[in-house]
Amino acid sequence: MKKKKLIWLTLTIIIFTSCNFSYSGKKEMRTKNKSIDGVDYMFANYAEYKNTQVLFAKGFQFKSKISFYGMEKAIEKEINKSDFEKKIDFDKIEAFHIDSVSFSVNENKDKVDLIYYLDLGNKRKMVTIGLEKDNEIWSLN
């Protein structure tokens, strides 16, 4: 049995290396604290990046869990690559990385702009994703 496993592992490694297979993953957290009109707010962004490459095909996955504190209840949402695809053409960028985050809250406290400062490899860009409260439910827009 051990010889079969060794042969299988060797063949798997040969196939992956001959196909030029690579995988990388990274997790990180970015936060921003602000006091606005005497209220302390905190925006935390927990991001997970995954890159794969086989021969000429590349794959990129991104998901992020955001937490926003300072309202009557904490707001927690998940943001995916598709939320950024509305604002960025992923085919025209070299990389995708969140450098820093910020936010703004409107006077009525029913809209929050989550501001992302991105490193796209060949350029930097600011992208805003909004949170909006409707009938006590916060949703991404």
PDB file of C-alpha atoms in Angstrom:
ATOM      1  CA  MET A   1       0.000   0.000   0.000  1.00  0.00           C
ATOM      2  CA  LYS A   2       2.743   2.471   0.829  1.00  0.00           C
ATOM      3  CA  LYS A   3       4.351   1.978  -2.564  1.00  0.00           C
ATOM      4  CA  LYS A   4       1.033   2.722  -4.343  1.00  0.00           C
ATOM      5  CA  LYS A   5       0.574   5.904  -2.315  1.00  0.00           C
ATOM      6  CA  LEU A   6       4.099   6.999  -3.105  1.00  0.00           C
ATOM      7  CA  ILE A   7       3.593   6.383  -6.828  1.00  0.00           C
ATOM      8  CA  TRP A   8       0.248   8.245  -6.757  1.00  0.00           C
ATOM      9  CA  LEU A   9       1.791  11.199  -4.925  1.00  0.00           C
ATOM     10  CA  THR A  10       4.746  11.293  -7.332  1.00  0.00           C
ATOM     11  CA  LEU A  11       2.434  11.246 -10.368  1.00  0.00           C
ATOM     12  CA  THR A  12       0.251  13.969  -8.875  1.00  0.00           C
ATOM     13  CA  ILE A  13       3.267  16.191  -8.268  1.00  0.00           C
ATOM     14  CA  ILE A  14       4.572  15.596 -11.797  1.00  0.00           C
ATOM     15  CA  ILE A  15       1.188  16.454 -13.318  1.00  0.00           C
ATOM     16  CA  PHE A  16       0.790  19.654 -11.265  1.00  0.00           C
ATOM     17  CA  THR A  17       4.335  20.832 -11.990  1.00  0.00           C
ATOM     18  CA  SER A  18       4.066  20.047 -15.705  1.00  0.00           C
ATOM     19  CA  CYS A  19       0.800  22.025 -15.881  1.00  0.00           C
ATOM     20  CA  ASN A  20       2.469  24.946 -14.129  1.00  0.00           C
ATOM     21  CA  PHE A  21      -0.115  24.817 -11.330  1.00  0.00           C
ATOM     22  CA  SER A  22       0.165  27.383  -8.558  1.00  0.00           C
ATOM     23  CA  TYR A  23      -2.049  28.382  -5.659  1.00  0.00           C
ATOM     24  CA  SER A  24      -1.783  31.162  -3.119  1.00  0.00           C
ATOM     25  CA  GLY A  25      -4.098  32.361  -0.422  1.00  0.00           C
ATOM     26  CA  LYS A  26      -4.031  35.185   2.070  1.00  0.00           C
ATOM     27  CA  LYS A  27      -6.231  36.467   4.876  1.00  0.00           C
ATOM     28  CA  GLU A  28      -6.004  39.927   6.380  1.00  0.00           C
ATOM     29  CA  MET A  29      -7.930  42.494   8.372  1.00  0.00           C
ATOM     30  CA  ARG A  30      -8.222  46.251   7.855  1.00  0.00           C
ATOM     31  CA  THR A  31      -9.942  48.555  10.353  1.00  0.00           C
ATOM     32  CA  LYS A  32     -10.857  52.212  10.631  1.00  0.00           C
ATOM     33  CA  ASN A  33     -12.031  53.981  13.800  1.00  0.00           C
ATOM     34  CA  LYS A  34     -13.660  57.429  13.743  1.00  0.00           C
ATOM     35  CA  SER A  35     -15.603  59.630  16.083  1.00  0.00           C
ATOM     36  CA  ILE A  36     -18.369  61.579  14.330  1.00  0.00           C
ATOM     37  CA  ASP A  37     -20.555  63.984  16.329  1.00  0.00           C
ATOM     38  CA  GLY A  38     -19.493  62.303  19.565  1.00  0.00           C
ATOM     39  CA  VAL A  39     -20.314  58.786  18.370  1.00  0.00           C
ATOM     40  CA  ASP A  40     -17.482  56.252  18.053  1.00  0.00           C
ATOM     41  CA  TYR A  41     -17.651  54.093  14.942  1.00  0.00           C
ATOM     42  CA  MET A  42     -15.495  51.198  13.797  1.00  0.00           C
ATOM     43  CA  PHE A  43     -15.353  49.538  10.389  1.00  0.00           C
ATOM     44  CA  ALA A  44     -13.587  46.158  10.260  1.00  0.00           C
ATOM     45  CA  ASN A  45     -12.971  44.317   7.000  1.00  0.00           C
ATOM     46  CA  TYR A  46     -11.806  40.672   7.113  1.00  0.00           C
ATOM     47  CA  ALA A  47     -10.651  39.735   3.599  1.00  0.00           C
ATOM     48  CA  GLU A  48      -9.658  36.399   2.074  1.00  0.00           C
ATOM     49  CA  TYR A  49      -7.850  36.242  -1.277  1.00  0.00           C
ATOM     50  CA  LYS A  50      -7.260  33.061  -3.323  1.00  0.00           C
ATOM     51  CA  ASN A  51      -5.279  32.882  -6.567  1.00  0.00           C
ATOM     52  CA  THR A  52      -4.856  29.818  -8.775  1.00  0.00           C
ATOM     53  CA  GLN A  53      -3.066  29.386 -12.071  1.00  0.00           C
ATOM     54  CA  VAL A  54      -2.885  26.431 -14.440  1.00  0.00           C
ATOM     55  CA  LEU A  55      -0.979  26.914 -17.684  1.00  0.00           C
ATOM     56  CA  PHE A  56      -2.560  30.036 -19.197  1.00  0.00           C
ATOM     57  CA  ALA A  57      -5.711  30.119 -17.095  1.00  0.00           C
ATOM     58  CA  LYS A  58      -5.860  32.261 -13.973  1.00  0.00           C
ATOM     59  CA  GLY A  59      -8.465  32.247 -11.255  1.00  0.00           C
ATOM     60  CA  PHE A  60      -9.102  34.743  -8.487  1.00  0.00           C
ATOM     61  CA  GLN A  61     -11.532  34.476  -5.598  1.00  0.00           C
ATOM     62  CA  PHE A  62     -12.263  37.119  -3.016  1.00  0.00           C
ATOM     63  CA  LYS A  63     -14.632  37.293  -0.111  1.00  0.00           C
ATOM     64  CA  SER A  64     -14.823  39.711   2.737  1.00  0.00           C
ATOM     65  CA  LYS A  65     -16.784  39.868   5.948  1.00  0.00           C
ATOM     66  CA  ILE A  66     -17.450  43.396   7.119  1.00  0.00           C
ATOM     67  CA  SER A  67     -18.470  44.518  10.577  1.00  0.00           C
ATOM     68  CA  PHE A  68     -19.591  48.065  11.300  1.00  0.00           C
ATOM     69  CA  TYR A  69     -20.032  49.197  14.895  1.00  0.00           C
ATOM     70  CA  GLY A  70     -21.498  52.417  16.261  1.00  0.00           C
ATOM     71  CA  MET A  71     -25.121  52.179  15.205  1.00  0.00           C
ATOM     72  CA  GLU A  72     -27.794  50.835  17.557  1.00  0.00           C
ATOM     73  CA  LYS A  73     -26.828  47.308  16.421  1.00  0.00           C
ATOM     74  CA  ALA A  74     -23.659  45.974  14.811  1.00  0.00           C
ATOM     75  CA  ILE A  75     -23.935  45.563  11.039  1.00  0.00           C
ATOM     76  CA  GLU A  76     -22.365  42.437   9.555  1.00  0.00           C
ATOM     77  CA  LYS A  77     -22.385  41.649   5.850  1.00  0.00           C
ATOM     78  CA  GLU A  78     -20.406  39.608   3.358  1.00  0.00           C
ATOM     79  CA  ILE A  79     -18.903  41.278   0.304  1.00  0.00           C
ATOM     80  CA  ASN A  80     -17.683  39.154  -2.601  1.00  0.00           C
ATOM     81  CA  LYS A  81     -15.734  39.681  -5.783  1.00  0.00           C
ATOM     82  CA  SER A  82     -19.031  40.250  -7.621  1.00  0.00           C
ATOM     83  CA  ASP A  83     -19.692  43.387  -5.534  1.00  0.00           C
ATOM     84  CA  PHE A  84     -16.407  44.850  -6.775  1.00  0.00           C
ATOM     85  CA  GLU A  85     -16.954  43.651 -10.369  1.00  0.00           C
ATOM     86  CA  LYS A  86     -19.651  46.302 -10.707  1.00  0.00           C
ATOM     87  CA  LYS A  87     -16.931  48.938 -10.279  1.00  0.00           C
ATOM     88  CA  ILE A  88     -13.739  47.239 -11.526  1.00  0.00           C
ATOM     89  CA  ASP A  89     -13.003  45.294 -14.716  1.00  0.00           C
ATOM     90  CA  PHE A  90     -10.976  42.384 -13.311  1.00  0.00           C
ATOM     91  CA  ASP A  91      -9.758  41.464 -16.819  1.00  0.00           C
ATOM     92  CA  LYS A  92      -7.881  44.779 -17.062  1.00  0.00           C
ATOM     93  CA  ILE A  93      -6.044  44.771 -13.751  1.00  0.00           C
ATOM     94  CA  GLU A  94      -2.827  43.076 -12.684  1.00  0.00           C
ATOM     95  CA  ALA A  95      -3.723  42.522  -9.029  1.00  0.00           C
ATOM     96  CA  PHE A  96      -6.374  43.189  -6.391  1.00  0.00           C
ATOM     97  CA  HIS A  97      -5.478  44.138  -2.847  1.00  0.00           C
ATOM     98  CA  ILE A  98      -7.166  46.304  -0.209  1.00  0.00           C
ATOM     99  CA  ASP A  99      -4.617  48.851   1.017  1.00  0.00           C
ATOM    100  CA  SER A 100      -6.878  50.567   3.532  1.00  0.00           C
ATOM    101  CA  VAL A 101     -10.498  51.239   4.404  1.00  0.00           C
ATOM    102  CA  SER A 102     -12.554  54.180   5.605  1.00  0.00           C
ATOM    103  CA  PHE A 103     -16.225  55.146   5.857  1.00  0.00           C
ATOM    104  CA  SER A 104     -18.709  57.985   6.067  1.00  0.00           C
ATOM    105  CA  VAL A 105     -22.115  58.100   7.772  1.00  0.00           C
ATOM    106  CA  ASN A 106     -24.937  60.404   6.636  1.00  0.00           C
ATOM    107  CA  GLU A 107     -26.769  62.745   9.045  1.00  0.00           C
ATOM    108  CA  ASN A 108     -29.845  60.508   9.314  1.00  0.00           C
ATOM    109  CA  LYS A 109     -27.621  57.518  10.147  1.00  0.00           C
ATOM    110  CA  ASP A 110     -29.416  55.365   7.583  1.00  0.00           C
ATOM    111  CA  LYS A 111     -26.621  55.261   4.987  1.00  0.00           C
ATOM    112  CA  VAL A 112     -22.983  54.264   5.385  1.00  0.00           C
ATOM    113  CA  ASP A 113     -20.403  54.492   2.603  1.00  0.00           C
ATOM    114  CA  LEU A 114     -17.695  51.853   2.980  1.00  0.00           C
ATOM    115  CA  ILE A 115     -14.619  53.248   1.245  1.00  0.00           C
ATOM    116  CA  TYR A 116     -11.947  50.895  -0.083  1.00  0.00           C
ATOM    117  CA  TYR A 117      -8.531  52.109  -1.225  1.00  0.00           C
ATOM    118  CA  LEU A 118      -7.312  49.431  -3.630  1.00  0.00           C
ATOM    119  CA  ASP A 119      -3.993  48.486  -5.154  1.00  0.00           C
ATOM    120  CA  LEU A 120      -4.767  47.052  -8.599  1.00  0.00           C
ATOM    121  CA  GLY A 121      -1.149  46.356  -9.529  1.00  0.00           C
ATOM    122  CA  ASN A 122      -0.905  48.890 -12.332  1.00  0.00           C
ATOM    123  CA  LYS A 123      -2.889  51.638 -10.560  1.00  0.00           C
ATOM    124  CA  ARG A 124      -4.639  52.637  -7.364  1.00  0.00           C
ATOM    125  CA  LYS A 125      -8.374  53.199  -7.081  1.00  0.00           C
ATOM    126  CA  MET A 126     -10.939  54.244  -4.498  1.00  0.00           C
ATOM    127  CA  VAL A 127     -14.182  52.238  -4.539  1.00  0.00           C
ATOM    128  CA  THR A 128     -17.260  52.945  -2.440  1.00  0.00           C
ATOM    129  CA  ILE A 129     -19.810  50.308  -1.487  1.00  0.00           C
ATOM    130  CA  GLY A 130     -22.910  51.565   0.273  1.00  0.00           C
ATOM    131  CA  LEU A 131     -24.926  50.200   3.145  1.00  0.00           C
ATOM    132  CA  GLU A 132     -28.487  51.437   3.365  1.00  0.00           C
ATOM    133  CA  LYS A 133     -31.060  50.933   6.114  1.00  0.00           C
ATOM    134  CA  ASP A 134     -34.661  50.244   5.137  1.00  0.00           C
ATOM    135  CA  ASN A 135     -37.229  49.094   7.718  1.00  0.00           C
ATOM    136  CA  GLU A 136     -34.494  48.271  10.253  1.00  0.00           C
ATOM    137  CA  ILE A 137     -32.661  46.054   7.712  1.00  0.00           C
ATOM    138  CA  TRP A 138     -29.229  47.013   6.379  1.00  0.00           C
ATOM    139  CA  SER A 139     -28.433  46.011   2.798  1.00  0.00           C
ATOM    140  CA  LEU A 140     -25.597  46.547   0.352  1.00  0.00           C
ATOM    141  CA  ASN A 141     -26.254  48.797  -2.615  1.00  0.00           C
TER     142      ASN A 141
END
